[in-house]
Structures are given as C-alpha cells and as structure tokens.
Amino acid sequence: MSQFPLPVSQIAHLLGVPEDALRALMAQRDDSAGDPTLVGLTVAEAARRIGIGRTKMYEYVASGEIPSVKIGSLRRIPAEAVNEFLARRVSADDFAAAA
C-alpha cells in the first residue's frame, strides 16, 4: 500500500506543480510538525495538512465543506475529513475537466 493515501499526480495537477517536485517535498517533510495519530485536528493543523491558511480553513468549516465538532470551547476537525475533502475536490475537478 502507498505511503500517501491520495493520488499524488492529481494533487500535483490541482496545485499546478510538477509531480516529482511534490513527491520530493513530501519525502523531505518534517513529520515532527504534527502527530499522525491524532483523530481530531485543530483548524491550524488541518489547514497545514492541506497547505492552506487558517482563514480559508475556517471558511470551509463555516460553509460545511469540511465537517467539524465543538468539544467544550474547542473546534476539532476529524483527520479523515481532510482527506475526504481533498478526494472530493479531486473528483469534482476531474469531472469538470472531462466535460
């Protein structure tokens, strides 16, 4: 099984970067930036995983595109919701590109 669950070639296409450059960046990333075992991410952690800003992530959360939960006064985003969001975006863009 691949180390990366999403199709890297499609993500590179969406980001407008060469696939080999994205793979090189992924290979050299510092895994100490986050705990991959976390199931509930802060907005900042979820934004960092996608590579967007916190403000944009809050927009996605507010619109319901990325689900989140409140735990007391804390907002948490399920880790799998980040992957599902990207997978939906890849599928939607592939469909639009084919039309």
N, C-alpha and C. Protein backbone atom coordinates (compact mmCIF):
# COMPACT_ATOMS: atom_id res chain seq x y z
N MET A 1 0.84 -1.19 0.00
CA MET A 1 0.00 0.00 0.00
C MET A 1 0.88 1.24 0.00
N SER A 2 0.47 2.26 -0.71
CA SER A 2 1.22 3.50 -0.83
C SER A 2 1.28 4.23 0.51
N GLN A 3 2.36 4.96 0.73
CA GLN A 3 2.50 5.74 1.94
C GLN A 3 1.52 6.91 1.94
N PHE A 4 1.14 7.39 0.77
CA PHE A 4 0.25 8.53 0.65
C PHE A 4 -1.11 8.05 0.11
N PRO A 5 -2.20 8.22 0.89
CA PRO A 5 -3.49 7.66 0.50
C PRO A 5 -4.15 8.35 -0.69
N LEU A 6 -3.79 9.58 -1.00
CA LEU A 6 -4.40 10.29 -2.12
C LEU A 6 -3.50 10.21 -3.35
N PRO A 7 -4.08 10.27 -4.54
CA PRO A 7 -3.28 10.20 -5.76
C PRO A 7 -2.42 11.46 -5.92
N VAL A 8 -1.12 11.30 -5.75
CA VAL A 8 -0.20 12.43 -5.76
C VAL A 8 -0.21 13.14 -7.11
N SER A 9 -0.37 12.40 -8.19
CA SER A 9 -0.37 13.05 -9.51
C SER A 9 -1.55 14.01 -9.64
N GLN A 10 -2.70 13.64 -9.11
CA GLN A 10 -3.87 14.52 -9.19
C GLN A 10 -3.72 15.74 -8.28
N ILE A 11 -3.14 15.54 -7.11
CA ILE A 11 -2.91 16.66 -6.20
C ILE A 11 -1.92 17.64 -6.83
N ALA A 12 -0.86 17.11 -7.44
CA ALA A 12 0.13 17.97 -8.10
C ALA A 12 -0.53 18.77 -9.21
N HIS A 13 -1.41 18.11 -9.97
CA HIS A 13 -2.12 18.79 -11.05
C HIS A 13 -2.98 19.93 -10.50
N LEU A 14 -3.71 19.66 -9.41
CA LEU A 14 -4.57 20.68 -8.81
C LEU A 14 -3.76 21.85 -8.28
N LEU A 15 -2.58 21.57 -7.74
CA LEU A 15 -1.73 22.62 -7.20
C LEU A 15 -0.94 23.34 -8.29
N GLY A 16 -0.89 22.73 -9.47
CA GLY A 16 -0.15 23.34 -10.57
C GLY A 16 1.36 23.22 -10.41
N VAL A 17 1.80 22.11 -9.81
CA VAL A 17 3.23 21.87 -9.63
C VAL A 17 3.60 20.53 -10.26
N PRO A 18 4.86 20.36 -10.64
CA PRO A 18 5.28 19.06 -11.19
C PRO A 18 5.15 17.96 -10.12
N GLU A 19 4.71 16.79 -10.58
CA GLU A 19 4.52 15.68 -9.64
C GLU A 19 5.81 15.31 -8.93
N ASP A 20 6.92 15.28 -9.64
CA ASP A 20 8.19 14.90 -9.00
C ASP A 20 8.60 15.92 -7.94
N ALA A 21 8.29 17.20 -8.15
CA ALA A 21 8.60 18.22 -7.14
C ALA A 21 7.75 18.02 -5.89
N LEU A 22 6.48 17.67 -6.08
CA LEU A 22 5.60 17.42 -4.94
C LEU A 22 6.06 16.18 -4.18
N ARG A 23 6.42 15.13 -4.90
CA ARG A 23 6.91 13.91 -4.23
C ARG A 23 8.19 14.19 -3.44
N ALA A 24 9.09 15.00 -4.01
CA ALA A 24 10.33 15.35 -3.32
C ALA A 24 10.02 16.13 -2.04
N LEU A 25 9.08 17.05 -2.13
CA LEU A 25 8.69 17.84 -0.96
C LEU A 25 8.08 16.95 0.11
N MET A 26 7.25 16.00 -0.31
CA MET A 26 6.62 15.08 0.64
C MET A 26 7.67 14.19 1.30
N ALA A 27 8.68 13.80 0.56
CA ALA A 27 9.70 12.92 1.10
C ALA A 27 10.57 13.63 2.14
N GLN A 28 10.77 14.93 1.97
CA GLN A 28 11.65 15.64 2.88
C GLN A 28 10.91 16.37 4.00
N ARG A 29 9.58 16.23 4.04
CA ARG A 29 8.82 16.95 5.06
C ARG A 29 9.23 16.51 6.46
N ASP A 30 9.03 17.39 7.39
CA ASP A 30 9.38 17.14 8.79
C ASP A 30 8.15 16.61 9.50
N ASP A 31 8.14 15.32 9.83
CA ASP A 31 6.98 14.71 10.46
C ASP A 31 6.79 15.14 11.91
N SER A 32 7.77 15.87 12.46
CA SER A 32 7.60 16.33 13.84
C SER A 32 6.61 17.48 13.93
N ALA A 33 6.15 18.01 12.78
CA ALA A 33 5.22 19.13 12.78
C ALA A 33 3.84 18.73 13.27
N GLY A 34 3.55 17.45 13.30
CA GLY A 34 2.24 17.03 13.77
C GLY A 34 2.24 15.57 14.14
N ASP A 35 1.25 15.19 14.91
CA ASP A 35 1.12 13.81 15.34
C ASP A 35 0.17 13.10 14.38
N PRO A 36 0.67 12.15 13.57
CA PRO A 36 -0.19 11.49 12.59
C PRO A 36 -1.24 10.60 13.23
N THR A 37 -1.16 10.37 14.56
CA THR A 37 -2.15 9.54 15.21
C THR A 37 -3.35 10.34 15.71
N LEU A 38 -3.29 11.67 15.62
CA LEU A 38 -4.41 12.49 16.07
C LEU A 38 -5.64 12.22 15.21
N VAL A 39 -6.78 12.11 15.85
CA VAL A 39 -8.02 11.92 15.10
C VAL A 39 -8.82 13.22 15.04
N GLY A 40 -8.55 14.15 15.94
CA GLY A 40 -9.21 15.45 15.93
C GLY A 40 -8.17 16.53 15.80
N LEU A 41 -8.19 17.24 14.69
CA LEU A 41 -7.19 18.27 14.40
C LEU A 41 -7.72 19.66 14.72
N THR A 42 -6.82 20.54 15.15
CA THR A 42 -7.21 21.94 15.27
C THR A 42 -7.37 22.49 13.86
N VAL A 43 -7.97 23.65 13.75
CA VAL A 43 -8.14 24.27 12.44
C VAL A 43 -6.76 24.54 11.82
N ALA A 44 -5.82 24.99 12.62
CA ALA A 44 -4.47 25.26 12.11
C ALA A 44 -3.79 23.98 11.62
N GLU A 45 -3.95 22.88 12.36
CA GLU A 45 -3.34 21.61 11.95
C GLU A 45 -3.96 21.11 10.65
N ALA A 46 -5.28 21.19 10.55
CA ALA A 46 -5.96 20.74 9.33
C ALA A 46 -5.55 21.61 8.14
N ALA A 47 -5.45 22.91 8.35
CA ALA A 47 -5.04 23.82 7.28
C ALA A 47 -3.62 23.50 6.83
N ARG A 48 -2.74 23.22 7.77
CA ARG A 48 -1.34 22.89 7.44
C ARG A 48 -1.27 21.59 6.64
N ARG A 49 -2.12 20.62 6.97
CA ARG A 49 -2.11 19.35 6.22
C ARG A 49 -2.48 19.56 4.76
N ILE A 50 -3.41 20.48 4.50
CA ILE A 50 -3.82 20.74 3.13
C ILE A 50 -2.87 21.74 2.45
N GLY A 51 -2.29 22.61 3.26
CA GLY A 51 -1.39 23.61 2.71
C GLY A 51 -2.12 24.92 2.40
N ILE A 52 -3.12 25.23 3.23
CA ILE A 52 -3.87 26.48 3.07
C ILE A 52 -3.79 27.25 4.38
N GLY A 53 -4.28 28.47 4.38
CA GLY A 53 -4.29 29.29 5.58
C GLY A 53 -5.44 28.96 6.50
N ARG A 54 -5.31 29.41 7.75
CA ARG A 54 -6.37 29.18 8.74
C ARG A 54 -7.68 29.84 8.34
N THR A 55 -7.59 31.04 7.78
CA THR A 55 -8.80 31.77 7.40
C THR A 55 -9.59 31.00 6.37
N LYS A 56 -8.90 30.45 5.36
CA LYS A 56 -9.58 29.66 4.33
C LYS A 56 -10.18 28.40 4.94
N MET A 57 -9.45 27.78 5.86
CA MET A 57 -9.98 26.57 6.52
C MET A 57 -11.23 26.92 7.32
N TYR A 58 -11.24 28.06 8.01
CA TYR A 58 -12.45 28.48 8.73
C TYR A 58 -13.61 28.69 7.77
N GLU A 59 -13.33 29.21 6.56
CA GLU A 59 -14.39 29.37 5.56
C GLU A 59 -14.99 28.02 5.18
N TYR A 60 -14.11 27.02 4.94
CA TYR A 60 -14.60 25.68 4.60
C TYR A 60 -15.40 25.07 5.74
N VAL A 61 -14.96 25.29 6.98
CA VAL A 61 -15.68 24.77 8.14
C VAL A 61 -17.04 25.46 8.26
N ALA A 62 -17.05 26.78 8.12
CA ALA A 62 -18.31 27.54 8.26
C ALA A 62 -19.31 27.16 7.18
N SER A 63 -18.82 26.87 5.97
CA SER A 63 -19.73 26.51 4.88
C SER A 63 -20.18 25.05 4.96
N GLY A 64 -19.53 24.26 5.81
CA GLY A 64 -19.89 22.85 5.93
C GLY A 64 -19.14 21.94 4.97
N GLU A 65 -18.25 22.52 4.15
CA GLU A 65 -17.48 21.68 3.22
C GLU A 65 -16.54 20.73 3.96
N ILE A 66 -16.06 21.18 5.10
CA ILE A 66 -15.25 20.33 5.97
C ILE A 66 -15.97 20.25 7.31
N PRO A 67 -16.39 19.06 7.72
CA PRO A 67 -17.11 18.93 8.99
C PRO A 67 -16.20 19.16 10.18
N SER A 68 -16.78 19.64 11.25
CA SER A 68 -16.03 19.84 12.49
C SER A 68 -16.97 19.65 13.66
N VAL A 69 -16.39 19.52 14.83
CA VAL A 69 -17.17 19.37 16.05
C VAL A 69 -16.63 20.32 17.11
N LYS A 70 -17.51 20.72 18.00
CA LYS A 70 -17.10 21.52 19.15
C LYS A 70 -16.98 20.58 20.34
N ILE A 71 -15.87 20.66 21.04
CA ILE A 71 -15.66 19.90 22.26
C ILE A 71 -15.37 20.95 23.32
N GLY A 72 -16.37 21.27 24.11
CA GLY A 72 -16.25 22.40 25.03
C GLY A 72 -16.13 23.67 24.20
N SER A 73 -15.05 24.41 24.40
CA SER A 73 -14.83 25.63 23.62
C SER A 73 -13.89 25.39 22.44
N LEU A 74 -13.49 24.14 22.23
CA LEU A 74 -12.52 23.80 21.19
C LEU A 74 -13.21 23.33 19.93
N ARG A 75 -12.70 23.72 18.79
CA ARG A 75 -13.20 23.25 17.49
C ARG A 75 -12.20 22.21 16.98
N ARG A 76 -12.69 21.04 16.61
CA ARG A 76 -11.83 19.98 16.09
C ARG A 76 -12.38 19.47 14.76
N ILE A 77 -11.46 19.14 13.86
CA ILE A 77 -11.80 18.61 12.54
C ILE A 77 -11.32 17.17 12.49
N PRO A 78 -12.21 16.23 12.19
CA PRO A 78 -11.77 14.83 12.09
C PRO A 78 -10.68 14.70 11.02
N ALA A 79 -9.61 13.98 11.34
CA ALA A 79 -8.48 13.84 10.42
C ALA A 79 -8.92 13.29 9.07
N GLU A 80 -9.84 12.32 9.08
CA GLU A 80 -10.28 11.74 7.81
C GLU A 80 -11.09 12.74 6.97
N ALA A 81 -11.66 13.76 7.61
CA ALA A 81 -12.42 14.77 6.87
C ALA A 81 -11.52 15.56 5.93
N VAL A 82 -10.26 15.74 6.31
CA VAL A 82 -9.31 16.46 5.46
C VAL A 82 -9.06 15.66 4.18
N ASN A 83 -8.81 14.36 4.33
CA ASN A 83 -8.58 13.50 3.16
C ASN A 83 -9.83 13.41 2.29
N GLU A 84 -10.99 13.30 2.92
CA GLU A 84 -12.24 13.21 2.16
C GLU A 84 -12.50 14.50 1.39
N PHE A 85 -12.20 15.63 2.00
CA PHE A 85 -12.36 16.92 1.33
C PHE A 85 -11.50 16.99 0.08
N LEU A 86 -10.22 16.61 0.21
CA LEU A 86 -9.33 16.63 -0.95
C LEU A 86 -9.78 15.65 -2.02
N ALA A 87 -10.23 14.48 -1.60
CA ALA A 87 -10.69 13.49 -2.57
C ALA A 87 -11.91 14.01 -3.33
N ARG A 88 -12.83 14.69 -2.63
CA ARG A 88 -14.00 15.27 -3.31
C ARG A 88 -13.57 16.35 -4.29
N ARG A 89 -12.59 17.16 -3.91
CA ARG A 89 -12.12 18.23 -4.80
C ARG A 89 -11.45 17.66 -6.03
N VAL A 90 -10.67 16.60 -5.85
CA VAL A 90 -10.02 15.94 -6.98
C VAL A 90 -11.07 15.38 -7.92
N SER A 91 -12.06 14.69 -7.36
CA SER A 91 -13.12 14.10 -8.19
C SER A 91 -13.92 15.16 -8.91
N ALA A 92 -14.24 16.26 -8.24
CA ALA A 92 -15.02 17.33 -8.87
C ALA A 92 -14.24 17.98 -9.99
N ASP A 93 -12.94 18.22 -9.76
CA ASP A 93 -12.12 18.84 -10.80
C ASP A 93 -11.90 17.90 -11.97
N ASP A 94 -11.77 16.60 -11.71
CA ASP A 94 -11.62 15.64 -12.80
C ASP A 94 -12.88 15.62 -13.64
N PHE A 95 -14.03 15.69 -13.00
CA PHE A 95 -15.29 15.67 -13.72
C PHE A 95 -15.43 16.94 -14.57
N ALA A 96 -15.08 18.09 -13.98
CA ALA A 96 -15.20 19.35 -14.72
C ALA A 96 -14.22 19.39 -15.89
N ALA A 97 -13.02 18.82 -15.70
CA ALA A 97 -12.02 18.82 -16.76
C ALA A 97 -12.45 17.92 -17.92
N ALA A 98 -13.20 16.86 -17.62
CA ALA A 98 -13.62 15.93 -18.66
C ALA A 98 -14.78 16.50 -19.49
N ALA A 99 -15.51 17.42 -18.92
CA ALA A 99 -16.68 17.99 -19.61
C ALA A 99 -16.31 19.01 -20.64
